[in-house]
Amino acid sequence: MKVGIIGSGGREHAICHSINNSKKVNKIYCFPGNAGTFKIAENINLDINNFKELKDFILEKEINLIIVGPEKPLVDGLVDYLESYKIKVFGPNKTASQLEGSKIFTKKLCQKFNIPTAKFGIFQNSEEARKFLKHSNYPIVIKADNLASGKGVYICNDKTEAQIAIEEIFNGKFGKAENLLIEEFLNGEEMSFFTLHDGKIFKNFGTAQDHKRVFEGDKGKNTGGMGAYSPSRLINDELEKKIINKIIKPTLKGLSELGCEYKGFLYTGLMIIDNNPYLIEYNVRMGDPECQTILPKLKNDITDIFLACCEKKLNNIKIEWSDKNSLCIVLCSKGYPETFKKNVELDNLNKIILNQNEFLFHAGTSNNNNKILATGGRVLNFVALSEKFIDARTSIINNLKKLNWRGGFYRKDIGFKVIQE
Ligand code: AMP
Ligand code: GLY
């Protein structure tokens, strides 16, 4: 069969790699893909915001299954659009994607179903929001309502920082803002919890711990994710039951009251305080770099899983995992998450010889006359599986040293909470 993947990051290369291991699949297209997917798939340079062009290509090539990686096309309704042409698509529809597309949609659902989350207020203009600050405790969290690629969240330590956040959001730093959210600061440890849904049932799909801050010791600006490890050190049976019963099931009930089923990956971003889960956010897709960290542990043929989800047959699948621990370090362009040089060559890639427990997933890379260039802020994802997290990290760092890319930097402390040195 033929499979198409929408997206161009590390997550999409990891998905492409897993699909490439499937005996069922003889052709993969990536829209638009990167220099990593180029080796195992055909990269198609189409504008993924142009749904009609995508649909025409998919129908012309008779692609049997489409996997949507990133949130934007999901929130914009790509699944609904393609399904109206009878194309099989793995991913949630537009209504369900509001779980990520609108923080206020999710907060209102939490209110209605008593889902544990930070206390919050919604404000339509900066005057009202500033008035509220007079009686606030700090730190306080201020968020833009719309999709902001994870960057529209401010943790403010005092009133001045909070006022700047409010002005920046309402001045359109993250796109047109009609609302902003002010939230109580939750002081705990974060965990990403993944589930896989077929519209009828869902199954767990692993846990991970991302490292969002740019510098070691969790310092500096927020990024898309500098590295991750899986499983999270926090997960246990009791916590898992609470997450499912207090958060995920009520959410699905809320969606079903809107006449909506959930199909695809659901990423539940949690703060864990004293073994109790609080919902921070939903994402309607796999995490990046969590996906790169989790998929190498999967033993199943991933195409069976995607097909089962599209055909409401997830019940028939037993998801099996390697018992090994997994760790991922992201190599970034110097300057990320702010300005960085583009089109810097990644030399030395041929010096990296991976063993069967090591993986290298490309993110912001492209091919240019047999050269591989770094084109994005997050460039490569090095992943290793091992009995011990520390051994996974050591083998990754050895590979990063062999690459010795002068255009980049990475965090050497990924997994510090599970690695005692
Ligand atoms: P989000 O884009 O909602 O995931 O937020 C980005 C990051 O901000 C999260 O991963 C958390 O580290 C932090 N964050 C968001 N909301 C809160 C909160 N209410 N309390 C503490 N930290 C938060
Ligand atoms: N790693 C965070 C995200 O994918 O949103």
GROMACS .gro file of C-alpha atoms and ligand atoms in nm:
model
  449
    1MET     CA    1   0.000   0.000   0.000
    2LYS     CA    2   0.094   0.368  -0.033
    3VAL     CA    3   0.112   0.597   0.269
    4GLY     CA    4   0.145   0.976   0.288
    5ILE     CA    5   0.279   1.175   0.584
    6ILE     CA    6   0.205   1.544   0.631
    7GLY     CA    7   0.483   1.743   0.799
    8SER     CA    8   0.858   1.792   0.795
    9GLY     CA    9   0.993   1.761   1.148
   10GLY     CA   10   1.165   1.499   1.360
   11ARG     CA   11   0.828   1.355   1.455
   12GLU     CA   12   0.740   1.298   1.090
   13HIS     CA   13   1.079   1.139   1.012
   14ALA     CA   14   1.030   0.902   1.310
   15ILE     CA   15   0.680   0.811   1.183
   16CYS     CA   16   0.820   0.766   0.831
   17HIS     CA   17   1.098   0.539   0.964
   18SER     CA   18   0.845   0.319   1.148
   19ILE     CA   19   0.618   0.300   0.843
   20ASN     CA   20   0.917   0.212   0.628
   21ASN     CA   21   0.966  -0.099   0.847
   22SER     CA   22   0.616  -0.216   0.762
   23LYS     CA   23   0.588  -0.508   0.521
   24LYS     CA   24   0.254  -0.374   0.400
   25VAL     CA   25   0.392  -0.047   0.266
   26ASN     CA   26   0.573  -0.020  -0.065
   27LYS     CA   27   0.566   0.356  -0.119
   28ILE     CA   28   0.578   0.654   0.118
   29TYR     CA   29   0.520   1.018   0.028
   30CYS     CA   30   0.615   1.302   0.264
   31PHE     CA   31   0.457   1.645   0.234
   32PRO     CA   32   0.711   1.809   0.230
   33GLY     CA   33   0.947   1.593   0.443
   34ASN     CA   34   1.315   1.665   0.511
   35ALA     CA   35   1.659   1.526   0.417
   36GLY     CA   36   1.598   1.224   0.642
   37THR     CA   37   1.266   1.123   0.489
   38PHE     CA   38   1.421   1.186   0.145
   39LYS     CA   39   1.619   0.863   0.187
   40ILE     CA   40   1.318   0.639   0.247
   41ALA     CA   41   1.025   0.827   0.092
   42GLU     CA   42   0.944   1.060  -0.191
   43ASN     CA   43   0.935   1.418  -0.067
   44ILE     CA   44   0.662   1.622  -0.233
   45ASN     CA   45   0.705   1.994  -0.219
   46LEU     CA   46   0.343   2.102  -0.188
   47ASP     CA   47   0.201   2.376   0.030
   48ILE     CA   48   0.032   2.176   0.306
   49ASN     CA   49  -0.202   2.468   0.368
   50ASN     CA   50  -0.340   2.420   0.020
   51PHE     CA   51  -0.588   2.139   0.091
   52LYS     CA   52  -0.709   2.115  -0.268
   53GLU     CA   53  -0.360   2.057  -0.410
   54LEU     CA   54  -0.294   1.795  -0.144
   55LYS     CA   55  -0.623   1.618  -0.215
   56ASP     CA   56  -0.564   1.622  -0.592
   57PHE     CA   57  -0.218   1.468  -0.546
   58ILE     CA   58  -0.345   1.201  -0.302
   59LEU     CA   59  -0.627   1.099  -0.536
   60GLU     CA   60  -0.404   1.102  -0.843
   61LYS     CA   61  -0.141   0.878  -0.680
   62GLU     CA   62  -0.408   0.663  -0.510
   63ILE     CA   63  -0.249   0.696  -0.165
   64ASN     CA   64  -0.425   0.456   0.072
   65LEU     CA   65  -0.358   0.622   0.405
   66ILE     CA   66  -0.259   0.972   0.523
   67ILE     CA   67  -0.097   1.049   0.859
   68VAL     CA   68  -0.111   1.410   0.974
   69GLY     CA   69   0.186   1.503   1.197
   70PRO     CA   70   0.154   1.869   1.299
   71GLU     CA   71  -0.132   2.054   1.466
   72LYS     CA   72  -0.198   2.336   1.220
   73PRO     CA   73  -0.356   2.132   0.938
   74LEU     CA   74  -0.558   1.940   1.201
   75VAL     CA   75  -0.690   2.259   1.361
   76ASP     CA   76  -0.762   2.397   1.013
   77GLY     CA   77  -0.979   2.094   0.930
   78LEU     CA   78  -0.761   1.890   0.690
   79VAL     CA   79  -0.903   1.561   0.819
   80ASP     CA   80  -1.264   1.669   0.756
   81TYR     CA   81  -1.168   1.793   0.409
   82LEU     CA   82  -0.984   1.479   0.298
   83GLU     CA   83  -1.248   1.249   0.447
   84SER     CA   84  -1.512   1.427   0.241
   85TYR     CA   85  -1.325   1.281  -0.061
   86LYS     CA   86  -1.322   0.933   0.099
   87ILE     CA   87  -0.950   0.950   0.176
   88LYS     CA   88  -0.841   0.747   0.481
   89VAL     CA   89  -0.677   0.985   0.730
   90PHE     CA   90  -0.525   0.928   1.073
   91GLY     CA   91  -0.584   1.236   1.290
   92PRO     CA   92  -0.866   1.416   1.471
   93ASN     CA   93  -1.124   1.632   1.295
   94LYS     CA   94  -1.161   2.008   1.325
   95THR     CA   95  -1.406   2.004   1.617
   96ALA     CA   96  -1.187   1.768   1.823
   97SER     CA   97  -0.873   1.964   1.732
   98GLN     CA   98  -1.004   2.262   1.926
   99LEU     CA   99  -0.860   2.078   2.226
  100GLU     CA  100  -0.528   2.216   2.103
  101GLY     CA  101  -0.645   2.504   1.883
  102SER     CA  102  -0.827   2.688   2.162
  103LYS     CA  103  -0.708   2.680   2.521
  104ILE     CA  104  -1.040   2.838   2.620
  105PHE     CA  105  -1.238   2.554   2.458
  106THR     CA  106  -1.040   2.309   2.671
  107LYS     CA  107  -1.068   2.514   2.990
  108LYS     CA  108  -1.446   2.536   2.949
  109LEU     CA  109  -1.461   2.159   2.904
  110CYS     CA  110  -1.256   2.121   3.223
  111GLN     CA  111  -1.500   2.344   3.408
  112LYS     CA  112  -1.805   2.155   3.284
  113PHE     CA  113  -1.668   1.810   3.368
  114ASN     CA  114  -1.471   1.897   3.677
  115ILE     CA  115  -1.140   1.801   3.516
  116PRO     CA  116  -0.847   1.896   3.742
  117THR     CA  117  -0.660   2.194   3.597
  118ALA     CA  118  -0.518   2.529   3.707
  119LYS     CA  119  -0.775   2.793   3.815
  120PHE     CA  120  -0.814   3.048   3.541
  121GLY     CA  121  -0.978   3.363   3.409
  122ILE     CA  122  -1.050   3.468   3.050
  123PHE     CA  123  -0.998   3.829   2.943
  124GLN     CA  124  -1.099   4.010   2.627
  125ASN     CA  125  -0.888   4.324   2.661
  126SER     CA  126  -0.576   4.444   2.834
  127GLU     CA  127  -0.757   4.677   3.072
  128GLU     CA  128  -0.963   4.396   3.228
  129ALA     CA  129  -0.661   4.168   3.242
  130ARG     CA  130  -0.447   4.436   3.410
  131LYS     CA  131  -0.720   4.504   3.666
  132PHE     CA  132  -0.716   4.137   3.761
  133LEU     CA  133  -0.339   4.155   3.828
  134LYS     CA  134  -0.394   4.389   4.122
  135HIS     CA  135  -0.512   4.098   4.336
  136SER     CA  136  -0.292   3.819   4.196
  137ASN     CA  137  -0.025   3.607   4.356
  138TYR     CA  138   0.301   3.539   4.170
  139PRO     CA  139   0.426   3.353   3.975
  140ILE     CA  140   0.126   3.364   3.745
  141VAL     CA  141   0.079   3.214   3.398
  142ILE     CA  142  -0.048   3.417   3.102
  143LYS     CA  143  -0.140   3.246   2.775
  144ALA     CA  144  -0.251   3.349   2.428
  145ASP     CA  145  -0.565   3.157   2.330
  146ASN     CA  146  -0.466   3.067   1.977
  147LEU     CA  147  -0.207   2.822   1.837
  148ALA     CA  148   0.130   2.979   1.909
  149SER     CA  149   0.369   2.687   1.847
  150GLY     CA  150   0.415   2.649   2.222
  151LYS     CA  151   0.549   3.003   2.250
  152GLY     CA  152   0.240   3.193   2.365
  153VAL     CA  153   0.286   3.105   2.733
  154TYR     CA  154   0.444   3.339   2.986
  155ILE     CA  155   0.538   3.243   3.341
  156CYS     CA  156   0.544   3.583   3.509
  157ASN     CA  157   0.729   3.639   3.834
  158ASP     CA  158   0.590   3.985   3.906
  159LYS     CA  159   0.338   4.242   3.792
  160THR     CA  160   0.575   4.411   3.544
  161GLU     CA  161   0.640   4.084   3.360
  162ALA     CA  162   0.266   4.013   3.359
  163GLN     CA  163   0.187   4.353   3.208
  164ILE     CA  164   0.442   4.297   2.931
  165ALA     CA  165   0.288   3.956   2.854
  166ILE     CA  166  -0.061   4.104   2.830
  167GLU     CA  167   0.052   4.383   2.596
  168GLU     CA  168   0.252   4.147   2.373
  169ILE     CA  169  -0.039   3.905   2.336
  170PHE     CA  170  -0.298   4.174   2.263
  171ASN     CA  171  -0.057   4.349   2.025
  172GLY     CA  172  -0.064   4.036   1.811
  173LYS     CA  173   0.276   3.877   1.883
  174PHE     CA  174   0.114   3.533   1.837
  175GLY     CA  175  -0.143   3.635   1.578
  176LYS     CA  176  -0.472   3.815   1.630
  177ALA     CA  177  -0.572   3.774   1.995
  178GLU     CA  178  -0.934   3.810   2.101
  179ASN     CA  179  -0.883   3.648   2.438
  180LEU     CA  180  -0.611   3.570   2.681
  181LEU     CA  181  -0.601   3.338   2.977
  182ILE     CA  182  -0.455   3.407   3.317
  183GLU     CA  183  -0.385   3.092   3.517
  184GLU     CA  184  -0.276   2.989   3.860
  185PHE     CA  185   0.085   2.859   3.857
  186LEU     CA  186   0.100   2.484   3.925
  187ASN     CA  187   0.414   2.380   4.108
  188GLY     CA  188   0.488   2.017   4.025
  189GLU     CA  189   0.665   1.801   3.769
  190GLU     CA  190   0.548   1.775   3.410
  191MET     CA  191   0.468   1.459   3.221
  192SER     CA  192   0.347   1.391   2.867
  193PHE     CA  193   0.088   1.111   2.850
  194PHE     CA  194  -0.007   0.969   2.510
  195THR     CA  195  -0.315   0.782   2.396
  196LEU     CA  196  -0.422   0.639   2.064
  197HIS     CA  197  -0.790   0.665   1.964
  198ASP     CA  198  -1.012   0.503   1.701
  199GLY     CA  199  -1.332   0.698   1.774
  200LYS     CA  200  -1.469   0.414   1.986
  201ILE     CA  201  -1.193   0.309   2.224
  202PHE     CA  202  -0.846   0.424   2.317
  203LYS     CA  203  -0.520   0.265   2.427
  204ASN     CA  204  -0.220   0.405   2.611
  205PHE     CA  205   0.071   0.497   2.390
  206GLY     CA  206   0.350   0.566   2.636
  207THR     CA  207   0.470   0.850   2.855
  208ALA     CA  208   0.765   1.085   2.824
  209GLN     CA  209   0.932   1.382   2.980
  210ASP     CA  210   1.021   1.667   2.748
  211HIS     CA  211   1.285   1.936   2.825
  212LYS     CA  212   1.141   2.261   2.696
  213ARG     CA  213   1.399   2.515   2.815
  214VAL     CA  214   1.689   2.591   2.587
  215PHE     CA  215   1.976   2.563   2.838
  216GLU     CA  216   2.103   2.299   3.078
  217GLY     CA  217   1.943   2.294   3.422
  218ASP     CA  218   1.610   2.396   3.262
  219LYS     CA  219   1.724   2.756   3.214
  220GLY     CA  220   1.654   3.009   2.939
  221LYS     CA  221   1.371   3.046   2.691
  222ASN     CA  222   1.105   2.791   2.607
  223THR     CA  223   1.163   2.592   2.287
  224GLY     CA  224   0.971   2.328   2.093
  225GLY     CA  225   1.165   2.067   2.298
  226MET     CA  226   1.539   2.005   2.345
  227GLY     CA  227   1.517   1.635   2.429
  228ALA     CA  228   1.305   1.378   2.606
  229TYR     CA  229   1.312   1.045   2.781
  230SER     CA  230   1.056   0.768   2.804
  231PRO     CA  231   0.895   0.638   3.018
  232SER     CA  232   0.839   0.929   3.256
  233ARG     CA  233   0.974   0.861   3.604
  234LEU     CA  234   0.638   0.967   3.749
  235ILE     CA  235   0.406   0.709   3.598
  236ASN     CA  236   0.250   0.438   3.816
  237ASP     CA  237  -0.077   0.242   3.806
  238GLU     CA  238  -0.263   0.468   4.045
  239LEU     CA  239  -0.162   0.784   3.859
  240GLU     CA  240  -0.253   0.626   3.524
  241LYS     CA  241  -0.603   0.544   3.652
  242LYS     CA  242  -0.650   0.901   3.774
  243ILE     CA  243  -0.538   1.045   3.438
  244ILE     CA  244  -0.777   0.821   3.249
  245ASN     CA  245  -1.077   0.856   3.478
  246LYS     CA  246  -1.049   1.220   3.582
  247ILE     CA  247  -0.913   1.370   3.261
  248ILE     CA  248  -0.928   1.164   2.942
  249LYS     CA  249  -1.268   0.994   2.978
  250PRO     CA  250  -1.454   1.314   3.075
  251THR     CA  251  -1.287   1.491   2.780
  252LEU     CA  252  -1.408   1.225   2.538
  253LYS     CA  253  -1.755   1.251   2.690
  254GLY     CA  254  -1.749   1.627   2.635
  255LEU     CA  255  -1.652   1.576   2.271
  256SER     CA  256  -1.923   1.313   2.222
  257GLU     CA  257  -2.182   1.562   2.353
  258LEU     CA  258  -2.069   1.783   2.064
  259GLY     CA  259  -2.136   1.491   1.830
  260CYS     CA  260  -1.765   1.433   1.787
  261GLU     CA  261  -1.548   1.122   1.801
  262TYR     CA  262  -1.174   1.138   1.862
  263LYS     CA  263  -0.943   0.958   1.619
  264GLY     CA  264  -0.566   0.989   1.625
  265PHE     CA  265  -0.298   1.055   1.884
  266LEU     CA  266  -0.392   1.256   2.190
  267TYR     CA  267  -0.111   1.416   2.389
  268THR     CA  268  -0.216   1.505   2.742
  269GLY     CA  269   0.027   1.757   2.894
  270LEU     CA  270   0.011   1.722   3.271
  271MET     CA  271   0.150   1.871   3.588
  272ILE     CA  272   0.183   1.603   3.855
  273ILE     CA  273   0.156   1.721   4.215
  274ASP     CA  274   0.170   1.456   4.492
  275ASN     CA  275   0.076   1.179   4.246
  276ASN     CA  276  -0.229   1.380   4.131
  277PRO     CA  277  -0.261   1.488   3.767
  278TYR     CA  278  -0.360   1.841   3.655
  279LEU     CA  279  -0.423   1.910   3.289
  280ILE     CA  280  -0.196   2.182   3.150
  281GLU     CA  281  -0.285   2.141   2.786
  282TYR     CA  282  -0.396   1.900   2.519
  283ASN     CA  283  -0.219   1.852   2.189
  284VAL     CA  284  -0.405   1.666   1.916
  285ARG     CA  285  -0.093   1.494   1.777
  286MET     CA  286   0.223   1.322   1.895
  287GLY     CA  287   0.479   1.536   2.075
  288ASP     CA  288   0.805   1.637   1.915
  289PRO     CA  289   1.061   1.516   2.039
  290GLU     CA  290   0.850   1.270   2.245
  291CYS     CA  291   0.747   1.085   1.928
  292GLN     CA  292   1.110   1.028   1.828
  293THR     CA  293   1.171   0.896   2.180
  294ILE     CA  294   0.869   0.665   2.199
  295LEU     CA  295   0.835   0.513   1.850
  296PRO     CA  296   1.170   0.324   1.855
  297LYS     CA  297   1.030   0.124   2.151
  298LEU     CA  298   0.721   0.011   1.958
  299LYS     CA  299   0.728  -0.354   1.850
  300ASN     CA  300   0.409  -0.357   1.638
  301ASP     CA  301   0.388  -0.277   1.271
  302ILE     CA  302   0.277   0.087   1.305
  303THR     CA  303   0.073   0.070   0.983
  304ASP     CA  304  -0.154  -0.191   1.145
  305ILE     CA  305  -0.214   0.053   1.428
  306PHE     CA  306  -0.294   0.348   1.200
  307LEU     CA  307  -0.527   0.137   0.986
  308ALA     CA  308  -0.703  -0.006   1.293
  309CYS     CA  309  -0.762   0.348   1.422
  310CYS     CA  310  -0.911   0.457   1.089
  311GLU     CA  311  -1.134   0.147   1.078
  312LYS     CA  312  -1.248   0.157   1.444
  313LYS     CA  313  -1.070  -0.174   1.507
  314LEU     CA  314  -0.814  -0.070   1.765
  315ASN     CA  315  -0.966  -0.331   1.996
  316ASN     CA  316  -0.804  -0.600   1.780
  317ILE     CA  317  -0.452  -0.467   1.834
  318LYS     CA  318  -0.226  -0.551   2.124
  319ILE     CA  319   0.032  -0.277   2.150
  320GLU     CA  320   0.373  -0.415   2.244
  321TRP     CA  321   0.678  -0.227   2.363
  322SER     CA  322   1.045  -0.291   2.423
  323ASP     CA  323   1.125  -0.278   2.798
  324LYS     CA  324   1.427  -0.063   2.727
  325ASN     CA  325   1.447   0.301   2.828
  326SER     CA  326   1.467   0.559   2.554
  327LEU     CA  327   1.632   0.899   2.541
  328CYS     CA  328   1.647   1.164   2.270
  329ILE     CA  329   1.874   1.469   2.239
  330VAL     CA  330   1.794   1.742   1.988
  331LEU     CA  331   2.080   1.909   1.803
  332CYS     CA  332   1.984   2.272   1.735
  333SER     CA  333   2.123   2.556   1.525
  334LYS     CA  334   2.324   2.804   1.734
  335GLY     CA  335   2.095   3.091   1.830
  336TYR     CA  336   1.773   2.884   1.846
  337PRO     CA  337   1.501   2.957   1.966
  338GLU     CA  338   1.584   3.308   1.850
  339THR     CA  339   1.765   3.392   1.526
  340PHE     CA  340   2.000   3.139   1.370
  341LYS     CA  341   2.181   3.092   1.040
  342LYS     CA  342   2.009   2.888   0.771
  343ASN     CA  343   2.156   2.658   0.507
  344VAL     CA  344   2.465   2.566   0.711
  345GLU     CA  345   2.609   2.238   0.587
  346LEU     CA  346   2.593   1.932   0.811
  347ASP     CA  347   2.929   1.777   0.731
  348ASN     CA  348   3.049   1.459   0.904
  349LEU     CA  349   2.707   1.291   0.888
  350ASN     CA  350   2.878   0.995   0.719
  351LYS     CA  351   3.088   0.945   1.036
  352ILE     CA  352   2.777   0.843   1.229
  353ILE     CA  353   2.738   0.466   1.221
  354LEU     CA  354   2.430   0.365   1.415
  355ASN     CA  355   2.387   0.033   1.594
  356GLN     CA  356   2.046  -0.136   1.625
  357ASN     CA  357   1.960   0.058   1.940
  358GLU     CA  358   2.049   0.396   1.794
  359PHE     CA  359   1.839   0.620   1.569
  360LEU     CA  360   1.894   0.949   1.394
  361PHE     CA  361   1.587   1.145   1.290
  362HIS     CA  362   1.616   1.462   1.086
  363ALA     CA  363   1.409   1.773   1.159
  364GLY     CA  364   1.504   2.105   0.994
  365THR     CA  365   1.725   1.968   0.716
  366SER     CA  366   1.716   1.973   0.338
  367ASN     CA  367   1.911   1.825   0.049
  368ASN     CA  368   2.109   2.038  -0.187
  369ASN     CA  369   2.324   1.866  -0.453
  370ASN     CA  370   2.426   1.577  -0.225
  371LYS     CA  371   2.489   1.813   0.063
  372ILE     CA  372   2.268   1.815   0.369
  373LEU     CA  373   2.190   2.160   0.500
  374ALA     CA  374   2.044   2.271   0.831
  375THR     CA  375   1.740   2.482   0.755
  376GLY     CA  376   1.558   2.493   1.089
  377GLY     CA  377   1.613   2.566   1.457
  378ARG     CA  378   1.585   2.204   1.561
  379VAL     CA  379   1.801   2.007   1.318
  380LEU     CA  380   1.866   1.645   1.419
  381ASN     CA  381   1.730   1.408   1.685
  382PHE     CA  382   1.965   1.147   1.825
  383VAL     CA  383   1.784   0.862   2.002
  384ALA     CA  384   1.916   0.558   2.186
  385LEU     CA  385   1.750   0.267   2.367
  386SER     CA  386   1.921   0.104   2.661
  387GLU     CA  387   1.856  -0.076   2.992
  388LYS     CA  388   1.981   0.237   3.168
  389PHE     CA  389   1.909   0.597   3.074
  390ILE     CA  390   2.268   0.694   3.139
  391ASP     CA  391   2.397   0.447   2.879
  392ALA     CA  392   2.147   0.577   2.623
  393ARG     CA  393   2.266   0.931   2.687
  394THR     CA  394   2.635   0.835   2.668
  395SER     CA  395   2.592   0.663   2.333
  396ILE     CA  396   2.404   0.966   2.195
  397ILE     CA  397   2.669   1.209   2.316
  398ASN     CA  398   2.940   0.995   2.157
  399ASN     CA  399   2.757   1.025   1.825
  400LEU     CA  400   2.713   1.399   1.871
  401LYS     CA  401   3.087   1.431   1.935
  402LYS     CA  402   3.164   1.237   1.617
  403LEU     CA  403   2.939   1.471   1.423
  404ASN     CA  404   3.106   1.772   1.588
  405TRP     CA  405   2.883   2.015   1.401
  406ARG     CA  406   3.012   2.365   1.458
  407GLY     CA  407   2.681   2.527   1.362
  408GLY     CA  408   2.498   2.365   1.649
  409PHE     CA  409   2.450   2.306   2.021
  410TYR     CA  410   2.262   2.060   2.239
  411ARG     CA  411   2.179   1.997   2.604
  412LYS     CA  412   2.409   1.740   2.760
  413ASP     CA  413   2.184   1.703   3.064
  414ILE     CA  414   1.869   1.555   2.903
  415GLY     CA  415   1.722   1.308   3.150
  416PHE     CA  416   1.894   1.465   3.452
  417LYS     CA  417   1.598   1.376   3.672
  418VAL     CA  418   1.644   1.003   3.600
  419ILE     CA  419   2.024   0.999   3.578
  420GLN     CA  420   2.232   1.029   3.892
  421GLU     CA  421   2.593   1.111   3.808
  422AMP     P1  422   0.174   2.500   2.717
  422AMP     O1  423   0.207   2.560   2.583
  422AMP     O2  424   0.036   2.526   2.768
  422AMP     O3  425   0.222   2.358   2.727
  422AMP     O4  426   0.273   2.570   2.820
  422AMP     C1  427   0.411   2.570   2.802
  422AMP     C2  428   0.478   2.538   2.931
  422AMP     O5  429   0.444   2.636   3.030
  422AMP     C3  430   0.432   2.407   2.993
  422AMP     O6  431   0.499   2.298   2.941
  422AMP     C4  432   0.465   2.431   3.138
  422AMP     O7  433   0.603   2.413   3.160
  422AMP     C5  434   0.435   2.576   3.157
  422AMP     N1  435   0.298   2.597   3.211
  422AMP     C6  436   0.185   2.615   3.141
  422AMP     N2  437   0.079   2.632   3.224
  422AMP     C7  438   0.128   2.626   3.349
  422AMP     C8  439   0.070   2.637   3.480
  422AMP     N3  440  -0.061   2.664   3.499
  422AMP     N4  441   0.152   2.624   3.588
  422AMP     C9  442   0.284   2.601   3.572
  422AMP     N5  443   0.344   2.590   3.451
  422AMP    C10  444   0.269   2.603   3.342
  423GLY     N1  445   0.733   1.862   2.285
  423GLY     C1  446   0.624   1.948   2.300
  423GLY     C2  447   0.526   1.943   2.191
  423GLY     O1  448   0.535   1.863   2.100
  423GLY     O2  449   0.433   2.022   2.196
   0.00000   0.00000   0.00000
